[in-house]
mmCIF file of N, CA and C in Angstrom:
data_model
loop_
_atom_site.group_PDB
_atom_site.id
_atom_site.type_symbol
_atom_site.label_atom_id
_atom_site.label_comp_id
_atom_site.label_asym_id
_atom_site.label_seq_id
_atom_site.Cartn_x
_atom_site.Cartn_y
_atom_site.Cartn_z
ATOM 1 N N ALA A 1 108.373 -29.858 99.676
ATOM 2 C CA ALA A 1 108.256 -30.723 98.504
ATOM 3 C C ALA A 1 107.499 -30.007 97.409
ATOM 4 N N SER A 2 107.749 -30.373 96.165
ATOM 5 C CA SER A 2 107.017 -29.756 95.059
ATOM 6 C C SER A 2 105.666 -30.420 94.871
ATOM 7 N N THR A 3 104.791 -29.703 94.197
ATOM 8 C CA THR A 3 103.453 -30.184 93.898
ATOM 9 C C THR A 3 103.277 -30.219 92.392
ATOM 10 N N VAL A 4 102.629 -31.266 91.889
ATOM 11 C CA VAL A 4 102.376 -31.378 90.456
ATOM 12 C C VAL A 4 100.904 -31.080 90.200
ATOM 13 N N ILE A 5 100.651 -30.165 89.273
ATOM 14 C CA ILE A 5 99.295 -29.758 88.909
ATOM 15 C C ILE A 5 99.055 -30.177 87.466
ATOM 16 N N HIS A 6 97.949 -30.849 87.218
ATOM 17 C CA HIS A 6 97.568 -31.249 85.861
ATOM 18 C C HIS A 6 96.380 -30.398 85.432
ATOM 19 N N ALA A 7 96.421 -29.905 84.196
ATOM 20 C CA ALA A 7 95.303 -29.113 83.676
ATOM 21 C C ALA A 7 95.107 -29.438 82.202
ATOM 22 N N SER A 8 93.907 -29.171 81.715
ATOM 23 C CA SER A 8 93.637 -29.379 80.290
ATOM 24 C C SER A 8 92.780 -28.235 79.773
ATOM 25 N N VAL A 9 92.919 -27.972 78.476
ATOM 26 C CA VAL A 9 92.146 -26.923 77.815
ATOM 27 C C VAL A 9 91.478 -27.523 76.586
ATOM 28 N N GLU A 10 90.511 -26.806 76.037
ATOM 29 C CA GLU A 10 89.737 -27.342 74.920
ATOM 30 C C GLU A 10 90.450 -27.297 73.580
ATOM 31 N N ASN A 11 91.056 -26.156 73.243
ATOM 32 C CA ASN A 11 91.523 -25.995 71.872
ATOM 33 C C ASN A 11 92.908 -26.565 71.584
ATOM 34 N N GLY A 12 93.746 -26.717 72.575
ATOM 35 C CA GLY A 12 95.070 -27.290 72.356
ATOM 36 C C GLY A 12 96.056 -26.349 71.704
ATOM 37 N N GLU A 13 95.719 -25.077 71.606
ATOM 38 C CA GLU A 13 96.649 -24.116 71.034
ATOM 39 C C GLU A 13 97.377 -23.398 72.161
ATOM 40 N N SER A 14 98.033 -22.322 71.854
ATOM 41 C CA SER A 14 98.850 -21.608 72.831
ATOM 42 C C SER A 14 98.006 -21.127 74.019
ATOM 43 N N THR A 15 98.432 -21.499 75.210
ATOM 44 C CA THR A 15 97.743 -21.109 76.438
ATOM 45 C C THR A 15 98.769 -20.578 77.433
ATOM 46 N N LYS A 16 98.487 -19.432 78.012
ATOM 47 C CA LYS A 16 99.363 -18.869 79.042
ATOM 48 C C LYS A 16 98.810 -19.263 80.401
ATOM 49 N N TYR A 17 99.716 -19.512 81.345
ATOM 50 C CA TYR A 17 99.281 -19.833 82.705
ATOM 51 C C TYR A 17 100.028 -18.967 83.706
ATOM 52 N N THR A 18 99.327 -18.642 84.790
ATOM 53 C CA THR A 18 99.928 -17.907 85.895
ATOM 54 C C THR A 18 99.377 -18.484 87.189
ATOM 55 N N LEU A 19 100.260 -18.780 88.124
ATOM 56 C CA LEU A 19 99.869 -19.280 89.440
ATOM 57 C C LEU A 19 100.007 -18.136 90.426
ATOM 58 N N TYR A 20 98.896 -17.795 91.108
ATOM 59 C CA TYR A 20 98.853 -16.678 92.056
ATOM 60 C C TYR A 20 98.628 -17.188 93.474
ATOM 61 N N SER A 21 99.202 -16.481 94.437
ATOM 62 C CA SER A 21 98.871 -16.732 95.838
ATOM 63 C C SER A 21 97.533 -16.077 96.130
ATOM 64 N N LEU A 22 96.988 -16.339 97.290
ATOM 65 C CA LEU A 22 95.707 -15.752 97.691
ATOM 66 C C LEU A 22 95.786 -14.230 97.764
ATOM 67 N N THR A 23 96.981 -13.701 98.015
ATOM 68 C CA THR A 23 97.166 -12.246 98.103
ATOM 69 C C THR A 23 97.418 -11.604 96.739
ATOM 70 N N GLY A 24 97.461 -12.422 95.670
ATOM 71 C CA GLY A 24 97.660 -11.881 94.329
ATOM 72 C C GLY A 24 99.098 -11.886 93.844
ATOM 73 N N GLN A 25 100.011 -12.388 94.662
ATOM 74 C CA GLN A 25 101.419 -12.463 94.260
ATOM 75 C C GLN A 25 101.586 -13.535 93.183
ATOM 76 N N VAL A 26 102.319 -13.213 92.123
ATOM 77 C CA VAL A 26 102.591 -14.193 91.070
ATOM 78 C C VAL A 26 103.667 -15.159 91.566
ATOM 79 N N ILE A 27 103.323 -16.443 91.608
ATOM 80 C CA ILE A 27 104.260 -17.473 92.046
ATOM 81 C C ILE A 27 105.090 -17.959 90.867
ATOM 82 N N MET A 28 104.429 -18.200 89.743
ATOM 83 C CA MET A 28 105.117 -18.617 88.531
ATOM 84 C C MET A 28 104.180 -18.480 87.346
ATOM 85 N N GLY A 29 104.725 -18.503 86.147
ATOM 86 C CA GLY A 29 103.904 -18.399 84.955
ATOM 87 C C GLY A 29 104.668 -18.882 83.742
ATOM 88 N N GLY A 30 103.967 -19.020 82.645
ATOM 89 C CA GLY A 30 104.586 -19.472 81.418
ATOM 90 C C GLY A 30 103.549 -19.706 80.351
ATOM 91 N N GLU A 31 103.922 -20.487 79.362
ATOM 92 C CA GLU A 31 103.036 -20.759 78.236
ATOM 93 C C GLU A 31 103.237 -22.198 77.802
ATOM 94 N N PHE A 32 102.172 -22.823 77.306
ATOM 95 C CA PHE A 32 102.273 -24.182 76.792
ATOM 96 C C PHE A 32 101.370 -24.348 75.589
ATOM 97 N N SER A 33 101.659 -25.361 74.795
ATOM 98 C CA SER A 33 100.821 -25.722 73.657
ATOM 99 C C SER A 33 100.351 -27.150 73.857
ATOM 100 N N GLY A 34 99.181 -27.454 73.391
ATOM 101 C CA GLY A 34 98.615 -28.786 73.571
ATOM 102 C C GLY A 34 97.383 -28.717 74.443
ATOM 103 N N LYS A 35 96.674 -29.825 74.516
ATOM 104 C CA LYS A 35 95.430 -29.845 75.294
ATOM 105 C C LYS A 35 95.652 -30.094 76.773
ATOM 106 N N GLU A 36 96.789 -30.682 77.141
ATOM 107 C CA GLU A 36 97.061 -30.972 78.550
ATOM 108 C C GLU A 36 98.471 -30.531 78.912
ATOM 109 N N PHE A 37 98.630 -30.167 80.167
ATOM 110 C CA PHE A 37 99.977 -29.876 80.632
ATOM 111 C C PHE A 37 100.114 -30.243 82.096
ATOM 112 N N GLU A 38 101.355 -30.375 82.504
ATOM 113 C CA GLU A 38 101.686 -30.725 83.876
ATOM 114 C C GLU A 38 102.620 -29.643 84.392
ATOM 115 N N LEU A 39 102.276 -29.075 85.507
ATOM 116 C CA LEU A 39 103.038 -27.990 86.100
ATOM 117 C C LEU A 39 103.583 -28.455 87.442
ATOM 118 N N THR A 40 104.896 -28.393 87.585
ATOM 119 C CA THR A 40 105.517 -28.730 88.864
ATOM 120 C C THR A 40 105.858 -27.429 89.569
ATOM 121 N N THR A 41 105.223 -27.205 90.702
ATOM 122 C CA THR A 41 105.429 -25.951 91.430
ATOM 123 C C THR A 41 106.719 -26.036 92.242
ATOM 124 N N PRO A 42 107.295 -24.887 92.521
ATOM 125 C CA PRO A 42 108.455 -24.878 93.416
ATOM 126 C C PRO A 42 107.991 -25.223 94.830
ATOM 127 N N ASN A 43 108.897 -25.253 95.738
ATOM 128 C CA ASN A 43 108.533 -25.521 97.133
ATOM 129 C C ASN A 43 107.740 -24.340 97.675
ATOM 130 N N ILE A 44 106.420 -24.466 97.637
ATOM 131 C CA ILE A 44 105.565 -23.388 98.135
ATOM 132 C C ILE A 44 104.802 -23.880 99.359
ATOM 133 N N GLU A 45 104.384 -22.927 100.163
ATOM 134 C CA GLU A 45 103.673 -23.259 101.398
ATOM 135 C C GLU A 45 102.284 -23.802 101.100
ATOM 136 N N SER A 46 101.749 -24.553 102.035
ATOM 137 C CA SER A 46 100.374 -25.022 101.934
ATOM 138 C C SER A 46 99.453 -23.818 101.916
ATOM 139 N N GLY A 47 98.346 -23.915 101.203
ATOM 140 C CA GLY A 47 97.397 -22.816 101.184
ATOM 141 C C GLY A 47 96.569 -22.809 99.921
ATOM 142 N N LEU A 48 95.807 -21.737 99.755
ATOM 143 C CA LEU A 48 94.931 -21.583 98.604
ATOM 144 C C LEU A 48 95.642 -20.750 97.548
ATOM 145 N N TYR A 49 95.619 -21.228 96.309
ATOM 146 C CA TYR A 49 96.240 -20.550 95.175
ATOM 147 C C TYR A 49 95.240 -20.510 94.033
ATOM 148 N N PHE A 50 95.500 -19.662 93.046
ATOM 149 C CA PHE A 50 94.659 -19.586 91.853
ATOM 150 C C PHE A 50 95.522 -19.806 90.625
ATOM 151 N N LEU A 51 95.041 -20.658 89.726
ATOM 152 C CA LEU A 51 95.712 -20.900 88.456
ATOM 153 C C LEU A 51 94.899 -20.203 87.376
ATOM 154 N N ARG A 52 95.517 -19.269 86.672
ATOM 155 C CA ARG A 52 94.855 -18.527 85.589
ATOM 156 C C ARG A 52 95.305 -19.115 84.262
ATOM 157 N N LEU A 53 94.344 -19.548 83.451
ATOM 158 C CA LEU A 53 94.617 -20.072 82.120
ATOM 159 C C LEU A 53 94.015 -19.116 81.113
ATOM 160 N N SER A 54 94.811 -18.667 80.177
ATOM 161 C CA SER A 54 94.361 -17.708 79.171
ATOM 162 C C SER A 54 94.669 -18.271 77.788
ATOM 163 N N GLU A 55 93.604 -18.662 77.074
ATOM 164 C CA GLU A 55 93.754 -19.216 75.735
ATOM 165 C C GLU A 55 93.683 -18.080 74.716
ATOM 166 N N ASP A 56 94.732 -17.909 73.937
ATOM 167 C CA ASP A 56 94.822 -16.789 72.998
ATOM 168 C C ASP A 56 93.684 -16.763 71.984
ATOM 169 N N ARG A 57 93.486 -17.818 71.254
ATOM 170 C CA ARG A 57 92.509 -17.803 70.172
ATOM 171 C C ARG A 57 91.076 -17.825 70.692
ATOM 172 N N ALA A 58 90.845 -18.449 71.815
ATOM 173 C CA ALA A 58 89.486 -18.533 72.350
ATOM 174 C C ALA A 58 89.092 -17.250 73.089
ATOM 175 N N ASN A 59 90.088 -16.398 73.364
ATOM 176 C CA ASN A 59 89.841 -15.152 74.086
ATOM 177 C C ASN A 59 89.075 -15.427 75.375
ATOM 178 N N ARG A 60 89.553 -16.407 76.112
ATOM 179 C CA ARG A 60 88.872 -16.853 77.319
ATOM 180 C C ARG A 60 89.882 -16.959 78.457
ATOM 181 N N ILE A 61 89.488 -16.538 79.625
ATOM 182 C CA ILE A 61 90.343 -16.646 80.807
ATOM 183 C C ILE A 61 89.598 -17.457 81.852
ATOM 184 N N VAL A 62 90.292 -18.428 82.434
ATOM 185 C CA VAL A 62 89.697 -19.276 83.464
ATOM 186 C C VAL A 62 90.563 -19.173 84.713
ATOM 187 N N MET A 63 89.926 -18.931 85.864
ATOM 188 C CA MET A 63 90.637 -18.925 87.144
ATOM 189 C C MET A 63 90.204 -20.172 87.911
ATOM 190 N N ILE A 64 91.185 -20.974 88.318
ATOM 191 C CA ILE A 64 90.896 -22.230 89.003
ATOM 192 C C ILE A 64 91.477 -22.151 90.416
ATOM 193 N N PRO A 65 90.642 -22.289 91.447
ATOM 194 C CA PRO A 65 91.187 -22.307 92.810
ATOM 195 C C PRO A 65 91.869 -23.649 93.089
ATOM 196 N N LEU A 66 93.024 -23.596 93.748
ATOM 197 C CA LEU A 66 93.775 -24.808 94.084
ATOM 198 C C LEU A 66 94.107 -24.782 95.568
ATOM 199 N N LEU A 67 93.893 -25.899 96.237
ATOM 200 C CA LEU A 67 94.294 -26.028 97.631
ATOM 201 C C LEU A 67 95.515 -26.929 97.654
ATOM 202 N N ILE A 68 96.649 -26.370 98.040
ATOM 203 C CA ILE A 68 97.898 -27.146 98.106
ATOM 204 C C ILE A 68 98.143 -27.468 99.567
ATOM 205 N N GLU A 69 98.260 -28.756 99.834
ATOM 206 C CA GLU A 69 98.454 -29.202 101.225
ATOM 207 C C GLU A 69 99.866 -29.658 101.452
#
């Protein structure tokens, strides 16, 4: 089954996202605009993943650990 991930950022401008496995493999990525977004993951195995959010104008990168069950 797919998993839905909700995230929000401060500035609401262009933000790139990348979902990584624990081993560093890129699962998916893209870009969104706005303060909030919803990401529906493909059918991935249960485990620990990292969501990387990179806001262009803020020059800030955030790594968020996610446990998908």
